[in-house]
Amino acid sequence: MRPKADLEPAVTAGAPAAAAPAAAPDQGRRRPRAARRRIRRLTTRDRLVITVLLGLPLLFTFVLVWATTLASIGLSFTNWDGIGSAKFIGIDNYKELFTNYPPFATAIWHNLLWLGFLALIATPLGLLFAVLLDRKIRFGRFYQSALYLPVVLSLAVIGFISQLIFARDDGILNTVLGTTGQGQHPVDWIGDPHINIWVVLVMAGWRHAGYVMVLYLAGLKGVDPSLKEAAAIDGANARQTFFRVVFPVMRPVNIIVGVITVIEALRAFDIVYAINGGTNGLELLSVLITDNIIGEASRIGFGSAIAVVLLLISVGCIVAYCMTELREEKS
Amino acid sequence: MATPGPHDRTTSNSPTRRSVLRAAAIGAGAVTLPSVLAACASGSGAGGAGGKTVTFGSNWSDPVPKKGIATAIAGFQSSSGYTVKTNTVDHNSFQENINRYLQGNPDDVFGWFAGYRMQYFAQKGLLGDISDVWSGFTGMSDAIKAQSTGLDGKQYFVPLYYYPWAVFYRKSVFAQHGYQLPTTWDQYIALAKQMQKDGLVPISFSDKDGWPAMGTFDYINMRLNGYDFHKSLMGGHEDWSGPKVKKVFDTWRELLPFYQQGALGLTWQESAQALQQKKTGMMTLGMFLGQQFGTDVSDLDFFAYPAIDPANGQDAVEAPIDGFLLSHKAKNVTAAKKLLAFLGTAKAENDYLSIDPTELGVNSSVVTTGYSPLQQSGAKLVSTAKSISQFMDRDCRPDFVSTVMIQALQTFLNNPNDVDGLCNSIQRQKTAIYATEG
């Protein structure tokens, strides 16, 4: 599908690119002959350009994405310390992972918690911000910048900021709460393994909401105002207009936001690494992979097995999500 | 000392500044590039440079140690006529990339640690044998030599300095309350109780970074079970779920009520500052703790970790050693060995210590007249020790320590009552990891 869609504009300069994947069947039947005639008219230089433009991205995708993915899967069945040759050990790494590696279950739970928090709280919050800002309220520009600001910061920086806020003895929060004095028991926001994950989620959600807000702002600008007018004429109230008309129309944005939410939840790493190296209540799959593969540990096979688990979770989430979305689109 | 000292300094000063600048320039380049690339770059530079050049990968990236190393290297350059190309890489990045660095295009000589952490790479054939360099050394004790020797009996490591671990305190605080230095566990606990009564938090403690708690584990283990058991446990020959290890955790639990609160959210710097601000009374850490004391460092002193079992007394000291290795791919072996031979001399150590006074030279002929009182008692502590251990993460397999022990010790600090479950879990993971040798 893709190459063809890319090819056509190059050949038919003026024709509107009918690149929609679901082309009408009769159109599809007529196309091939025309396309064949046109391709023959391509000069050597055109072909060279096409080969380079298509070939290089394909090559990079293959080398940087697929080859490395396959290599990880292969390595996950071996025992390798990074020196010398790898030894095939079957599924031992996976057995070990599920039965004899305490941080693993914690990390999976944290990643799912992260996903749930972003999907159920941060993303809807971003949508709410976008809807409010879209109404052209006073100081809208200011709110927009303020909410978008954290997106510009890297998560590592956010990690440092959260230490300033949540540090036990001299953090802003405990100072404001007035619990830092003599004989008091201030909440250990960062050191207590039952609390720190929530602190990190709030900080990650703060950033994620801004990101989602910008995407939805763009989406809302693209909604045809006549649809809203029509809904109003039919007697729909504001809520009905939004949930029955505006929101479904933004389907392309919804898909992007959904995928981004999943990706953000599963690749989360820098904020916890900046806070305490991803230990003591802040375990994440990405951190376990890093701990095992990078650094002196060099349990490369074992770390690859964790990476494969993460791959399966992300592919599973994204495929399931996209399939439901696309199926709904068709119906 | 009086006349040669200042003279030495003035002559070595100008090359120092230049080499510091050069090291800074190379270091800056190395930090911006992935270190693998940096390693390649420096390697290819060495290829074209000829027989009078030796390349040196330095992980001394903090300002003070970096300047100290540059001073020592400058001493070698002026006395030997060789040129040393120093490639300074951020300390932690260097550590994390060591596997790839050594298999890629390593520098001829590079900075590393003694103990198992060195022996592991020697065993993998990634280091050059420098037994011939060692045969020319003078002033190195047998304990130091043992720490520089691989499992095959050959020497691979040239030590530069070490920093002992002990229990640090402020002399003024102890004088104010009239505290006596404890030598046994019971006295230690009694002192902690007294401090609590006096409104002090008895023990500064932090383990956010994951490693500071290892020092306490090592000491309680060596005091209870002896140095040989420590070596054997770290070597993977003992049962982590056995009664000896459980006893270590049980003993450690007695200390927990005296610890600073929120230890798992604190870095060692933060809890060292609490000691400096006289909020806490004592702290078990390495001598580098002095870095957080600024001008108050003259008020800092320490006592040896208290004895628990009289059979072991206080005879073992934890004193990690830093130094140099020769890579197996060294391009200019002759020059590299000349450099290593120089770095093992008292002169090189004096050059380094003139810049960084928080460490102790390993060579017995190091001029100690310039030592601060703290350094002098540190040197005394180590020289009277029967055995010197490195540190859990240097005496033990790195994969086991970084993926099992950091988490296990933090688990213990969070939930000190389930020692059985914890020890069984450590033992199970240890069996699995050690089974995958080679």
Coordinates of N, CA, C and O in Angstrom, one line a residue, chain B residues 19-94:
Chain B
S19 N 48.2 20.1 30.8 CA 47.7 18.8 30.6 C 46.2 18.7 31.1 O 45.4 18.0 30.6
V20 N 46.0 19.5 32.1 CA 44.6 19.6 32.6 C 43.7 20.1 31.5 O 42.6 19.5 31.2
L21 N 44.2 21.2 30.8 CA 43.3 21.7 29.7 C 43.1 20.7 28.6 O 42.1 20.5 28.1
R22 N 44.2 20.0 28.3 CA 44.1 19.0 27.2 C 43.2 17.9 27.6 O 42.3 17.5 26.9
A23 N 43.3 17.5 28.9 CA 42.4 16.4 29.3 C 41.0 16.9 29.3 O 40.1 16.2 28.9
A24 N 40.8 18.2 29.7 CA 39.5 18.7 29.7 C 38.9 18.7 28.3 O 37.7 18.4 28.0
A25 N 39.7 19.1 27.3 CA 39.3 19.2 25.9 C 38.9 17.8 25.4 O 37.8 17.6 24.8
I26 N 39.8 16.8 25.7 CA 39.5 15.5 25.2 C 38.3 15.0 26.0 O 37.4 14.3 25.4
G27 N 38.2 15.2 27.3 CA 37.1 14.8 28.1 C 35.8 15.3 27.5 O 34.8 14.6 27.4
A28 N 35.8 16.6 27.2 CA 34.6 17.2 26.7 C 34.1 16.5 25.4 O 32.9 16.2 25.2
G29 N 35.1 16.2 24.5 CA 34.7 15.5 23.3 C 34.1 14.2 23.6 O 33.2 13.7 23.0
A30 N 34.8 13.5 24.6 CA 34.3 12.1 24.9 C 32.9 12.1 25.5 O 32.2 11.2 25.3
V31 N 32.6 13.2 26.2 CA 31.3 13.2 26.9 C 30.2 13.4 25.8 O 29.1 12.8 25.9
T32 N 30.5 14.2 24.8 CA 29.5 14.5 23.8 C 29.3 13.3 22.9 O 28.2 13.0 22.5
L33 N 30.3 12.5 22.6 CA 30.2 11.3 21.8 C 29.8 10.1 22.7 O 30.1 10.1 23.8
P34 N 29.1 9.2 22.1 CA 29.0 7.9 22.8 C 30.4 7.4 23.1 O 31.2 7.5 22.3
S35 N 30.6 6.8 24.3 CA 31.9 6.5 24.6 C 32.6 5.4 23.7 O 33.8 5.3 23.6
V36 N 31.7 4.6 23.1 CA 32.3 3.6 22.2 C 33.0 4.3 21.1 O 34.2 4.0 20.7
L37 N 32.4 5.4 20.5 CA 33.0 6.2 19.5 C 34.2 6.8 20.0 O 35.3 6.8 19.3
A38 N 34.2 7.3 21.2 CA 35.3 8.0 21.8 C 36.5 7.0 21.9 O 37.6 7.4 21.6
A39 N 36.2 5.8 22.3 CA 37.2 4.8 22.4 C 37.9 4.5 21.1 O 39.1 4.5 20.9
C40 N 37.0 4.4 20.0 CA 37.5 4.2 18.7 C 38.5 5.4 18.3 O 39.6 5.2 17.8
A41 N 38.0 6.6 18.5 CA 38.7 7.7 18.1 C 40.1 7.8 18.8 O 41.1 8.0 18.1
S42 N 40.1 7.5 20.1 CA 41.4 7.6 20.7 C 42.3 6.5 20.3 O 43.5 6.6 20.2
G43 N 41.7 5.3 20.0 CA 42.5 4.2 19.5 C 43.2 4.5 18.2 O 44.4 4.3 18.0
S44 N 42.4 5.1 17.3 CA 43.0 5.3 16.0 C 44.1 6.4 16.1 O 45.1 6.4 15.4
G45 N 43.9 7.3 17.0 CA 44.9 8.3 17.2 C 46.2 7.7 17.7 O 47.3 8.1 17.2
A46 N 46.1 6.7 18.5 CA 47.3 6.0 19.0 C 48.0 5.4 17.9 O 49.3 5.3 17.8
G47 N 47.3 4.8 16.9 CA 47.9 4.0 15.8 C 48.9 4.9 15.0 O 50.0 4.4 14.7
G48 N 48.5 6.1 14.8 CA 49.4 6.9 14.0 C 50.5 7.7 14.7 O 51.3 8.3 14.1
A49 N 50.4 7.5 16.1 CA 51.3 8.4 16.8 C 52.7 7.9 17.0 O 53.6 8.7 17.4
G50 N 53.0 6.7 16.8 CA 54.3 6.2 16.9 C 54.7 5.7 18.2 O 53.9 5.6 19.2
G51 N 56.0 5.4 18.4 CA 56.5 4.7 19.5 C 56.7 5.5 20.8 O 57.0 5.0 21.9
K52 N 56.6 6.9 20.7 CA 56.8 7.7 21.9 C 55.5 8.1 22.6 O 55.5 9.0 23.4
T53 N 54.4 7.5 22.1 CA 53.1 7.9 22.7 C 52.4 6.8 23.3 O 52.5 5.6 22.8
V54 N 51.8 7.0 24.4 CA 51.0 6.0 25.1 C 49.7 6.6 25.4 O 49.6 7.8 25.8
T55 N 48.6 5.8 25.1 CA 47.2 6.4 25.4 C 46.8 5.9 26.7 O 47.1 4.8 27.2
F56 N 46.0 6.7 27.4 CA 45.5 6.5 28.8 C 44.1 6.9 28.9 O 43.7 8.0 28.7
G57 N 43.2 5.9 29.2 CA 41.8 6.2 29.4 C 41.6 6.4 30.9 O 41.8 5.5 31.7
S58 N 41.2 7.6 31.2 CA 41.0 8.0 32.7 C 39.6 8.1 33.0 O 38.8 8.7 32.3
N59 N 39.2 7.5 34.2 CA 37.8 7.6 34.7 C 37.8 8.6 35.8 O 36.8 8.7 36.5
W60 N 38.9 9.3 36.1 CA 38.9 10.3 37.1 C 38.4 11.6 36.6 O 39.1 12.5 36.2
S61 N 37.1 11.7 36.6 CA 36.5 12.8 35.8 C 36.1 14.0 36.8 O 35.8 15.1 36.3
D62 N 36.0 13.8 38.1 CA 35.7 14.9 39.0 C 36.9 15.8 39.0 O 38.1 15.4 38.8
P63 N 36.7 17.1 39.2 CA 37.8 18.1 39.1 C 39.0 17.8 39.9 O 40.1 17.8 39.3
V64 N 38.8 17.5 41.2 CA 40.0 17.3 42.0 C 40.9 16.1 41.6 O 42.0 16.2 41.3
P65 N 40.2 14.9 41.6 CA 41.0 13.7 41.1 C 41.6 13.9 39.7 O 42.7 13.4 39.5
K66 N 40.9 14.6 38.9 CA 41.3 14.7 37.5 C 42.6 15.5 37.5 O 43.6 15.2 36.7
K67 N 42.7 16.5 38.3 CA 43.9 17.4 38.3 C 45.0 16.6 39.0 O 46.1 16.7 38.5
G68 N 44.7 15.7 40.0 CA 45.7 14.9 40.6 C 46.3 14.0 39.6 O 47.6 13.8 39.5
I69 N 45.5 13.3 38.8 CA 46.0 12.3 37.8 C 46.8 13.1 36.8 O 47.9 12.6 36.4
A70 N 46.4 14.2 36.4 CA 47.1 15.0 35.4 C 48.5 15.4 35.9 O 49.5 15.3 35.2
T71 N 48.6 15.7 37.2 CA 49.9 16.0 37.8 C 50.8 14.8 37.8 O 52.0 14.9 37.4
A72 N 50.2 13.6 38.1 CA 51.1 12.4 38.1 C 51.6 12.1 36.7 O 52.7 11.8 36.5
I73 N 50.7 12.2 35.7 CA 51.0 11.9 34.3 C 52.1 12.9 33.8 O 53.0 12.5 33.2
A74 N 51.9 14.2 34.2 CA 52.9 15.2 33.8 C 54.3 14.8 34.4 O 55.3 15.0 33.7
G75 N 54.3 14.3 35.6 CA 55.6 13.8 36.1 C 56.2 12.8 35.3 O 57.5 12.8 35.1
F76 N 55.4 11.8 34.8 CA 55.9 10.8 33.9 C 56.5 11.3 32.6 O 57.6 11.0 32.2
Q77 N 55.7 12.3 32.0 CA 56.1 12.8 30.7 C 57.4 13.5 30.8 O 58.3 13.4 30.0
S78 N 57.6 14.3 31.9 CA 58.9 15.1 32.0 C 60.0 14.2 32.3 O 61.2 14.4 31.9
S79 N 59.8 13.1 33.1 CA 61.0 12.3 33.4 C 61.3 11.2 32.4 O 62.4 10.8 32.3
S80 N 60.3 10.8 31.5 CA 60.6 9.7 30.6 C 60.7 10.2 29.2 O 61.3 9.5 28.3
G81 N 60.2 11.3 28.8 CA 60.2 11.8 27.4 C 59.1 11.2 26.6 O 59.0 11.5 25.4
Y82 N 58.2 10.4 27.2 CA 57.1 9.9 26.4 C 56.0 10.9 26.5 O 55.9 11.7 27.4
T83 N 55.1 10.8 25.5 CA 53.9 11.6 25.5 C 52.7 10.7 25.9 O 52.5 9.7 25.4
V84 N 51.9 11.2 26.8 CA 50.7 10.4 27.2 C 49.5 11.2 26.7 O 49.3 12.4 27.0
K85 N 48.7 10.5 25.9 CA 47.4 11.0 25.5 C 46.3 10.6 26.4 O 45.9 9.4 26.4
T86 N 45.8 11.5 27.2 CA 44.8 11.2 28.2 C 43.4 11.4 27.7 O 43.2 12.4 27.0
N87 N 42.6 10.4 27.9 CA 41.2 10.5 27.4 C 40.3 10.3 28.6 O 40.1 9.2 29.1
T88 N 39.8 11.4 29.1 CA 39.0 11.4 30.4 C 37.6 11.1 30.0 O 37.0 11.9 29.2
V89 N 36.9 10.2 30.7 CA 35.5 9.9 30.4 C 34.8 9.9 31.8 O 35.4 9.6 32.8
D90 N 33.6 10.4 31.8 CA 32.8 10.5 33.0 C 32.9 9.2 33.8 O 32.7 8.1 33.2
H91 N 33.1 9.3 35.1 CA 33.3 8.1 35.9 C 32.3 7.0 35.7 O 32.6 5.8 35.5
N92 N 31.0 7.4 35.8 CA 30.0 6.4 35.8 C 29.8 5.8 34.3 O 29.6 4.6 34.2
S93 N 29.9 6.7 33.3 CA 29.8 6.2 32.0 C 30.9 5.2 31.6 O 30.7 4.2 31.0
F94 N 32.1 5.5 32.1 CA 33.2 4.6 31.9 C 32.9 3.3 32.5 O 33.2 2.2 31.8

